[in-house]
Amino acid sequence: PRLKIQVHRTHTALYSGGSYTLALNGPLTPFTLLENFSNEGFVSPLVALPQHWPRANTKTAASQLCWASPMKGIAGANFQTISNKFLAITVQPALSFAIYGGFLLLDDNDTVVEAQAIRGPRLGGLCLNLQEPSAWKVSFDLKALENAQRLQPTTIPSIRAKGADRFCWLGPHETFTSGHDTFMPSSTGGFLYTFNCNGKEPIYFPLSESQ
């Protein structure tokens, strides 16, 4: 599997500890019409930028990376009332970032130097290559991720259609513990999905070693 990412204007994304904000202007202006919506989203813990991470501008001083979840309220938003305003989602990376999430690349001062939005698999852009899915070890529960609000509602329609209700970015070398046992899902990072189908266990997609 391949995941498309596309850069959008870095000055619209501000990082602050465990969250980020986007300025609701330009293509994001229609979001001001939504109820129960916030221009804020959760971020994963910062990790060192992987050596071969795809970047639009290799001259920026990016040294860290985190995942930025879709903005709060997106999963329950009623887009039908302003559907024509969102037709540009496939071509506007800022819209894709707000609705589907993306990656923030930061410098040593925690300043965003590049924002990478998730896009549809058939669209152009940089690529992240994913390995085939693996089953999550059920002996390691997800309470720590839930308590940290890292498990967020899935917003990509094609993934939601498969029954995946929540997802989370797993950092490279992130390790989980259960008693005396430890579990490191991926040395490269990846995406974890949980399902609303009875009996279907969580799965995760590790990133490939080569990008």
Coordinates of N, CA and C in Angstrom, one line a residue:
P1 N 0.8 -1.2 0.0 CA 0.0 0.0 0.0 C 0.9 1.3 0.0
R2 N 0.3 2.3 -0.6 CA 1.1 3.6 -0.6 C 0.1 4.7 -0.1
L3 N 0.7 5.6 0.6 CA 0.0 6.7 1.2 C 0.6 8.0 0.6
K4 N -0.3 8.8 0.0 CA 0.2 10.1 -0.6 C 0.2 11.2 0.4
I5 N 1.2 12.0 0.4 CA 1.3 13.2 1.2 C 1.6 14.4 0.3
Q6 N 1.2 15.6 0.7 CA 1.4 16.8 -0.1 C 1.7 17.9 0.9
V7 N 2.6 18.7 0.6 CA 3.0 19.9 1.4 C 2.0 21.0 1.3
H8 N 1.6 21.6 2.4 CA 0.9 22.9 2.3 C 1.6 24.0 3.1
R9 N 1.1 25.2 3.0 CA 1.8 26.3 3.5 C 2.1 26.2 5.0
T10 N 3.3 26.2 5.4 CA 3.7 26.0 6.8 C 3.2 27.0 7.7
H11 N 3.0 28.3 7.3 CA 2.7 29.3 8.2 C 1.3 29.2 8.8
T12 N 0.5 28.3 8.2 CA -0.9 28.1 8.7 C -0.9 27.1 9.9
A13 N 0.2 26.4 10.1 CA 0.2 25.3 11.2 C 1.1 25.8 12.3
L14 N 0.5 25.8 13.5 CA 1.2 26.2 14.7 C 1.2 25.0 15.7
Y15 N 2.4 24.7 16.2 CA 2.5 23.6 17.1 C 2.6 24.1 18.6
S16 N 1.9 23.5 19.5 CA 2.0 23.9 20.9 C 1.8 22.7 21.8
G17 N 2.9 22.1 22.2 CA 2.9 20.9 23.1 C 2.1 19.8 22.4
G18 N 1.0 19.4 23.0 CA 0.2 18.2 22.5 C -0.8 18.6 21.5
S19 N -0.8 19.7 20.9 CA -1.8 20.1 19.9 C -1.3 21.0 18.9
Y20 N -2.1 21.2 17.8 CA -1.7 22.2 16.8 C -3.0 23.0 16.4
T21 N -2.8 24.1 15.8 CA -3.9 24.9 15.3 C -3.6 25.3 13.9
L22 N -4.7 25.5 13.1 CA -4.7 26.0 11.8 C -5.5 27.3 11.7
A23 N -5.0 28.2 10.9 CA -5.7 29.5 10.7 C -6.8 29.2 9.7
L24 N -8.0 29.6 10.1 CA -9.2 29.4 9.3 C -9.4 30.5 8.3
N25 N -8.5 30.5 7.3 CA -8.6 31.5 6.2 C -8.3 30.8 4.9
G26 N -8.5 31.5 3.8 CA -8.3 30.9 2.5 C -9.2 29.7 2.3
P27 N -8.7 28.5 1.9 CA -9.5 27.4 1.6 C -10.2 26.8 2.9
L28 N -9.7 27.2 4.1 CA -10.3 26.7 5.3 C -11.4 27.6 5.8
T29 N -11.7 28.7 5.2 CA -12.7 29.6 5.6 C -14.1 28.9 5.9
P30 N -14.5 28.0 5.0 CA -15.8 27.4 5.2 C -16.0 26.7 6.5
F31 N -14.9 26.3 7.2 CA -15.0 25.6 8.5 C -15.6 26.5 9.5
T32 N -15.6 27.8 9.3 CA -16.2 28.7 10.3 C -17.7 28.5 10.3
L33 N -18.3 27.9 9.3 CA -19.7 27.6 9.3 C -20.2 26.4 10.0
L34 N -19.2 25.6 10.5 CA -19.5 24.3 11.1 C -19.8 24.5 12.6
E35 N -20.7 23.7 13.1 CA -21.0 23.7 14.5 C -20.1 22.7 15.2
N36 N -19.9 22.9 16.5 CA -19.1 21.9 17.3 C -17.8 21.6 16.7
F37 N -17.2 22.6 16.2 CA -15.9 22.5 15.4 C -14.8 23.3 16.1
S38 N -13.6 22.8 16.1 CA -12.5 23.6 16.6 C -11.3 23.5 15.6
N39 N -10.6 24.6 15.4 CA -9.5 24.6 14.5 C -8.2 24.1 15.2
E40 N -8.4 23.2 16.1 CA -7.3 22.6 16.9 C -7.4 21.1 16.7
G41 N -6.2 20.4 16.8 CA -6.2 19.0 16.7 C -5.1 18.4 17.6
F42 N -5.1 17.2 17.9 CA -4.1 16.5 18.7 C -2.9 16.1 17.9
V43 N -1.8 16.1 18.6 CA -0.5 15.6 17.9 C 0.1 14.5 18.7
S44 N 0.8 13.6 18.0 CA 1.5 12.6 18.7 C 2.8 13.1 19.3
P45 N 3.5 12.3 20.2 CA 4.7 12.8 20.7 C 5.8 13.0 19.6
L46 N 6.6 14.0 19.8 CA 7.7 14.3 18.8 C 8.7 13.2 18.8
V47 N 9.2 12.9 17.6 CA 10.3 11.9 17.4 C 11.3 12.5 16.5
A48 N 12.5 12.0 16.5 CA 13.5 12.4 15.5 C 13.1 12.1 14.1
L49 N 13.3 13.1 13.2 CA 12.9 12.9 11.8 C 13.7 11.7 11.2
P50 N 13.0 10.7 10.7 CA 13.7 9.6 10.1 C 14.5 10.0 9.0
Q51 N 15.7 9.4 8.8 CA 16.7 9.8 7.8 C 16.1 9.9 6.4
H52 N 15.3 9.0 6.0 CA 14.9 9.0 4.6 C 13.4 9.4 4.4
W53 N 12.9 10.2 5.4 CA 11.6 10.7 5.3 C 11.4 11.6 4.1
P54 N 10.3 11.4 3.3 CA 10.1 12.2 2.1 C 9.8 13.6 2.4
R55 N 10.5 14.6 1.8 CA 10.3 16.0 2.1 C 10.3 16.8 0.8
A56 N 9.5 17.8 0.8 CA 9.5 18.7 -0.4 C 10.7 19.6 -0.5
N57 N 11.2 20.0 0.6 CA 12.3 20.9 0.7 C 13.4 20.4 1.7
T58 N 14.4 19.8 1.1 CA 15.5 19.2 2.0 C 16.4 20.2 2.6
K59 N 16.2 21.5 2.2 CA 17.1 22.5 2.8 C 16.5 23.1 4.1
T60 N 15.3 22.8 4.4 CA 14.7 23.3 5.7 C 15.4 22.5 6.9
A61 N 15.4 23.2 8.0 CA 16.1 22.6 9.2 C 15.2 21.7 10.0
A62 N 14.4 20.9 9.3 CA 13.6 19.9 10.0 C 14.4 18.9 10.7
S63 N 14.1 18.6 12.0 CA 14.8 17.6 12.8 C 13.9 16.7 13.6
Q64 N 12.6 17.1 13.6 CA 11.6 16.4 14.4 C 10.3 16.2 13.6
L65 N 9.5 15.2 14.0 CA 8.3 14.9 13.3 C 7.2 14.5 14.3
C66 N 6.0 14.8 14.0 CA 4.8 14.3 14.7 C 3.7 14.2 13.8
W67 N 2.7 13.4 14.2 CA 1.5 13.2 13.5 C 0.5 14.2 14.0
A68 N -0.3 14.9 13.1 CA -1.3 15.8 13.5 C -2.7 15.2 13.1
S69 N -3.5 14.9 14.1 CA -4.8 14.3 13.8 C -5.8 15.2 13.1
P70 N -6.8 14.7 12.5 CA -7.8 15.6 11.9 C -8.3 16.6 13.0
M71 N -8.7 17.8 12.6 CA -9.2 18.8 13.6 C -10.4 18.3 14.3
K72 N -10.5 18.8 15.6 CA -11.6 18.4 16.4 C -13.0 18.7 15.8
G73 N -13.9 17.7 15.9 CA -15.2 17.9 15.4 C -15.4 17.5 13.9
I74 N -14.3 17.2 13.2 CA -14.4 16.8 11.8 C -15.2 15.6 11.6
A75 N -15.0 14.5 12.4 CA -15.7 13.3 12.2 C -17.2 13.4 12.3
G76 N -17.7 14.3 13.1 CA -19.2 14.5 13.2 C -19.7 15.7 12.5
A77 N -18.9 16.3 11.6 CA -19.3 17.5 10.9 C -20.3 17.2 9.8
N78 N -21.3 18.1 9.6 CA -22.3 17.9 8.5 C -21.8 18.7 7.3
F79 N -21.1 18.0 6.5 CA -20.5 18.7 5.3 C -21.6 18.9 4.2
Q80 N -22.7 18.3 4.3 CA -23.7 18.4 3.3 C -24.3 19.8 3.2
T81 N -24.3 20.5 4.3 CA -24.8 21.9 4.3 C -24.0 22.8 3.5
I82 N -22.7 22.5 3.4 CA -21.8 23.4 2.6 C -20.9 22.5 1.7
S83 N -21.5 21.4 1.1 CA -20.8 20.5 0.4 C -20.0 21.1 -0.8
N84 N -20.6 22.0 -1.4 CA -19.9 22.6 -2.6 C -18.7 23.3 -2.2
K85 N -18.6 23.7 -0.9 CA -17.4 24.4 -0.5 C -16.2 23.4 -0.3
F86 N -16.5 22.2 -0.2 CA -15.5 21.2 0.1 C -15.1 20.3 -1.2
L87 N -15.6 20.7 -2.3 CA -15.3 20.0 -3.5 C -13.8 20.1 -3.8
A88 N -13.1 21.1 -3.3 CA -11.7 21.3 -3.6 C -10.8 20.4 -2.7
I89 N -11.4 19.5 -1.9 CA -10.6 18.8 -0.9 C -9.5 17.9 -1.6
T90 N -9.8 17.5 -2.8 CA -8.8 16.6 -3.5 C -7.6 17.4 -4.1
V91 N -7.8 18.7 -4.2 CA -6.7 19.5 -4.8 C -6.1 20.5 -3.8
Q92 N -6.8 20.8 -2.7 CA -6.3 21.7 -1.7 C -5.7 21.0 -0.5
P93 N -4.4 21.0 -0.4 CA -3.7 20.2 0.7 C -4.1 20.7 2.1
A94 N -4.4 22.0 2.2 CA -4.8 22.5 3.5 C -6.1 21.9 4.0
L95 N -7.1 21.7 3.0 CA -8.3 21.0 3.4 C -8.1 19.5 3.8
S96 N -7.2 18.9 3.0 CA -6.9 17.5 3.3 C -6.3 17.4 4.6
F97 N -5.4 18.3 5.0 CA -4.7 18.3 6.3 C -5.8 18.4 7.4
A98 N -6.7 19.3 7.3 CA -7.7 19.5 8.3 C -8.6 18.4 8.5
I99 N -9.0 17.7 7.4 CA -10.0 16.7 7.5 C -9.4 15.3 7.7
Y100 N -8.3 15.0 7.1 CA -7.7 13.7 7.1 C -6.4 13.6 8.1
G101 N -5.9 14.8 8.4 CA -4.6 14.8 9.2 C -3.4 14.8 8.3
G102 N -2.2 14.8 9.0 CA -1.0 14.9 8.3 C 0.2 14.9 9.2
F103 N 1.3 15.2 8.7 CA 2.6 15.2 9.5 C 3.1 16.6 9.6
L104 N 3.6 17.0 10.7 CA 4.3 18.2 10.9 C 5.8 18.0 11.1
L105 N 6.6 18.7 10.3 CA 8.1 18.6 10.5 C 8.5 19.9 11.2
L106 N 9.3 19.7 12.2 CA 9.7 20.9 13.1 C 11.2 20.9 13.2
D107 N 11.7 22.2 13.5 CA 13.1 22.3 13.8 C 13.4 22.1 15.2
D108 N 14.6 22.4 15.6 CA 15.0 22.1 17.0 C 14.3 23.1 18.0
N109 N 13.7 24.1 17.5 CA 12.9 25.1 18.4 C 11.4 24.8 18.4
D110 N 11.0 23.6 17.9 CA 9.6 23.2 17.8 C 8.8 24.1 16.9
T111 N 9.4 24.7 15.9 CA 8.7 25.5 14.9 C 8.4 24.7 13.7
V112 N 7.2 24.8 13.2 CA 6.8 24.0 12.0 C 7.5 24.6 10.8
V113 N 8.3 23.7 10.1 CA 8.9 24.2 8.9 C 8.3 23.5 7.6
E114 N 7.5 22.4 7.8 CA 6.8 21.8 6.7 C 5.7 21.0 7.2
A115 N 4.5 21.2 6.6 CA 3.3 20.4 6.9 C 3.0 19.5 5.7
Q116 N 2.7 18.3 6.0 CA 2.4 17.3 4.9 C 1.0 16.7 5.1
A117 N 0.2 17.0 4.2 CA -1.2 16.5 4.2 C -1.4 15.2 3.6
I118 N -2.3 14.4 4.2 CA -2.7 13.1 3.6 C -3.6 13.4 2.4
R119 N -3.3 12.7 1.3 CA -4.2 12.8 0.1 C -4.7 11.5 -0.4
G120 N -5.5 11.5 -1.4 CA -6.0 10.3 -2.0 C -4.9 9.6 -2.7
P121 N -5.0 8.2 -2.8 CA -3.9 7.4 -3.3 C -3.7 7.6 -4.8
R122 N -4.7 8.2 -5.6 CA -4.5 8.4 -7.0 C -4.0 9.7 -7.4
L123 N -3.8 10.6 -6.4 CA -3.3 11.9 -6.6 C -1.8 12.0 -6.5
G124 N -1.2 13.0 -7.2 CA 0.2 13.2 -7.1 C 0.7 13.6 -5.8
G125 N 2.0 13.6 -5.6 CA 2.6 14.0 -4.4 C 3.7 13.0 -3.9
L126 N 4.2 13.4 -2.8 CA 5.2 12.5 -2.1 C 4.5 11.2 -1.6
C127 N 5.3 10.2 -1.5 CA 4.7 8.9 -1.1 C 5.3 8.3 0.2
L128 N 4.5 7.7 1.0 CA 4.9 6.9 2.1 C 4.5 5.4 1.7
N129 N 5.5 4.5 1.8 CA 5.2 3.2 1.4 C 4.9 2.4 2.7
L130 N 3.8 1.7 2.7 CA 3.3 0.9 3.9 C 3.5 -0.6 3.6
Q131 N 3.8 -1.3 4.7 CA 3.9 -2.8 4.6 C 2.5 -3.3 4.7
E132 N 2.3 -4.6 4.5 CA 1.0 -5.2 4.7 C 0.7 -5.2 6.2
P133 N -0.6 -5.2 6.5 CA -1.0 -5.1 7.9 C -0.6 -6.3 8.7
S134 N -0.4 -6.0 10.0 CA -0.2 -7.0 11.0 C -1.2 -6.9 12.1
A135 N -1.5 -8.1 12.8 CA -2.4 -8.1 13.9 C -1.8 -7.5 15.1
W136 N -2.6 -6.6 15.8 CA -2.1 -6.1 17.1 C -2.1 -7.2 18.1
K137 N -1.1 -7.2 19.0 CA -1.0 -8.1 20.0 C -2.1 -7.8 21.1
V138 N -3.1 -8.6 21.2 CA -4.2 -8.3 22.1 C -3.9 -8.3 23.5
S139 N -2.7 -8.8 23.9 CA -2.3 -8.8 25.3 C -1.9 -7.4 25.7
F140 N -1.7 -6.5 24.7 CA -1.3 -5.1 25.0 C -2.5 -4.2 24.7
D141 N -3.2 -3.8 25.8 CA -4.4 -3.0 25.6 C -4.0 -1.6 25.1
L142 N -5.1 -0.9 24.7 CA -4.9 0.4 24.1 C -5.2 1.6 25.0
K143 N -5.3 1.3 26.3 CA -5.7 2.3 27.3 C -4.8 3.5 27.3
A144 N -3.5 3.2 27.2 CA -2.5 4.3 27.2 C -2.8 5.3 26.1
L145 N -3.0 4.7 24.9 CA -3.3 5.6 23.7 C -4.6 6.3 23.9
E146 N -5.6 5.6 24.4 CA -6.9 6.3 24.7 C -6.8 7.4 25.7
N147 N -6.1 7.2 26.8 CA -5.9 8.2 27.8 C -5.2 9.4 27.3
A148 N -4.2 9.2 26.3 CA -3.5 10.3 25.8 C -4.2 10.9 24.6
Q149 N -5.5 10.5 24.3 CA -6.3 11.0 23.2 C -5.6 10.9 21.9
R150 N -4.8 9.8 21.7 CA -4.2 9.6 20.5 C -5.0 8.8 19.5
L151 N -6.0 8.0 20.0 CA -6.9 7.3 19.2 C -8.0 8.2 18.8
Q152 N -8.0 8.6 17.5 CA -8.9 9.6 17.0 C -9.9 9.0 15.9
P153 N -11.1 9.5 15.8 CA -12.0 9.0 14.8 C -11.4 9.0 13.4
T154 N -11.7 7.9 12.7 CA -11.2 7.8 11.3 C -12.1 8.7 10.4
T155 N -11.5 9.5 9.5 CA -12.2 10.4 8.7 C -12.1 10.1 7.2
I156 N -11.2 9.2 6.8 CA -11.1 8.9 5.3 C -12.2 7.9 5.0
P157 N -13.1 8.3 4.0 CA -14.3 7.5 3.7 C -14.0 6.0 3.4
S158 N -13.0 5.8 2.6 CA -12.7 4.4 2.1 C -12.3 3.5 3.3
I159 N -11.6 4.1 4.3 CA -11.2 3.4 5.4 C -12.4 3.2 6.4
R160 N -13.2 4.2 6.6 CA -14.4 4.0 7.4 C -15.3 3.0 6.9
A161 N -15.4 2.9 5.5 CA -16.3 1.9 4.9 C -15.9 0.5 5.2
K162 N -14.6 0.3 5.6 CA -14.1 -1.1 6.0 C -14.3 -1.4 7.5
G163 N -15.0 -0.5 8.2 CA -15.3 -0.7 9.6 C -14.3 -0.1 10.5
A164 N -13.3 0.5 10.1 CA -12.3 1.1 11.0 C -12.9 2.4 11.6
D165 N -13.0 2.4 12.9 CA -13.6 3.6 13.5 C -12.6 4.6 14.1
R166 N -11.5 4.1 14.5 CA -10.5 4.9 15.1 C -9.1 4.5 14.6
F167 N -8.2 5.5 14.7 CA -6.8 5.2 14.2 C -5.8 6.0 15.1
C168 N -4.5 5.6 14.9 CA -3.5 6.3 15.7 C -2.2 6.1 14.9
W169 N -1.3 7.1 14.9 CA 0.0 7.0 14.4 C 0.9 6.5 15.5
L170 N 1.7 5.4 15.1 CA 2.6 4.8 16.0 C 4.0 5.3 15.7
G171 N 4.7 5.9 16.6 CA 6.1 6.4 16.3 C 7.1 5.4 16.1
P172 N 8.2 5.7 15.4 CA 9.3 4.7 15.2 C 9.8 4.3 16.5
H173 N 10.0 3.0 16.7 CA 10.5 2.3 17.9 C 9.6 2.6 19.2
E174 N 8.4 3.0 19.0 CA 7.5 3.2 20.1 C 7.2 1.8 20.8
T175 N 7.4 1.8 22.1 CA 7.3 0.5 22.8 C 6.1 0.5 23.8
F176 N 5.4 -0.6 23.8 CA 4.3 -0.8 24.8 C 4.7 -1.9 25.8
T177 N 4.2 -1.8 27.0 CA 4.5 -2.8 28.0 C 3.2 -3.4 28.6
S178 N 3.3 -4.6 29.0 CA 2.2 -5.3 29.6 C 2.8 -6.3 30.6
G179 N 2.8 -5.9 31.9 CA 3.6 -6.7 32.9 C 5.0 -6.6 32.6
H180 N 5.7 -7.8 32.4 CA 7.1 -7.8 32.1 C 7.3 -7.9 30.6
D181 N 6.3 -7.9 29.8 CA 6.4 -8.1 28.4 C 6.5 -6.7 27.7
T182 N 7.2 -6.6 26.6 CA 7.2 -5.4 25.8 C 6.9 -5.7 24.4
F183 N 6.4 -4.7 23.7 CA 6.0 -4.9 22.3 C 6.3 -3.6 21.5
M184 N 7.2 -3.7 20.5 CA 7.5 -2.6 19.6 C 6.9 -2.9 18.2
P185 N 5.8 -2.3 17.8 CA 5.1 -2.7 16.6 C 6.0 -2.4 15.3
S186 N 6.8 -1.3 15.4 CA 7.5 -1.0 14.1 C 8.7 -0.1 14.5
S187 N 9.8 -0.4 13.8 CA 11.0 0.5 14.0 C 10.9 1.7 13.1
T188 N 10.0 1.7 12.2 CA 9.8 2.8 11.2 C 8.6 3.7 11.5
G189 N 7.7 3.3 12.4 CA 6.4 3.9 12.6 C 5.3 3.3 11.8
G190 N 4.1 3.7 12.0 CA 3.0 3.1 11.2 C 1.6 3.6 11.7
F191 N 0.6 3.0 11.2 CA -0.8 3.4 11.5 C -1.5 2.2 12.1
L192 N -2.1 2.5 13.3 CA -3.0 1.5 14.0 C -4.4 1.8 13.7
Y193 N -5.3 0.8 13.5 CA -6.7 1.0 13.3 C -7.5 0.0 14.2
T194 N -8.5 0.6 14.8 CA -9.5 -0.3 15.5 C -10.8 -0.3 14.7
F195 N -11.6 -1.3 15.0 CA -12.8 -1.6 14.2 C -14.0 -1.6 15.1
N196 N -15.2 -1.2 14.5 CA -16.4 -1.3 15.2 C -17.2 -2.6 14.9
C197 N -16.5 -3.5 14.2 CA -17.1 -4.8 13.9 C -16.9 -5.7 15.1
N198 N -17.9 -6.5 15.5 CA -17.8 -7.4 16.6 C -16.7 -8.4 16.3
G199 N -15.7 -8.6 17.2 CA -14.7 -9.6 17.0 C -13.6 -9.3 16.1
K200 N -13.6 -8.1 15.5 CA -12.4 -7.8 14.6 C -11.4 -7.1 15.4
E201 N -10.2 -7.6 15.5 CA -9.1 -7.1 16.3 C -8.4 -6.0 15.6
P202 N -7.7 -5.1 16.3 CA -7.0 -4.0 15.7 C -5.8 -4.5 14.8
I203 N -5.5 -3.8 13.8 CA -4.4 -4.1 13.0 C -3.5 -2.8 12.8
Y204 N -2.3 -3.0 12.4 CA -1.4 -1.8 12.1 C -0.6 -2.0 10.8
F205 N -0.3 -0.9 10.2 CA 0.4 -0.9 8.9 C 1.8 -0.3 9.2
P206 N 2.8 -1.0 9.3 CA 4.2 -0.4 9.5 C 4.6 0.3 8.2
L207 N 5.4 1.3 8.3 CA 6.0 1.9 7.2 C 7.2 1.0 6.7
S208 N 7.4 1.0 5.4 CA 8.4 0.2 4.8 C 9.8 0.8 5.2
E209 N 10.8 0.0 5.2 CA 12.2 0.5 5.5 C 12.6 1.5 4.5
S210 N 12.3 1.3 3.2 CA 12.7 2.2 2.2 C 11.6 3.1 1.7
Q211 N 11.8 4.4 1.5 CA 10.7 5.3 1.1 C 11.1 5.9 -0.3

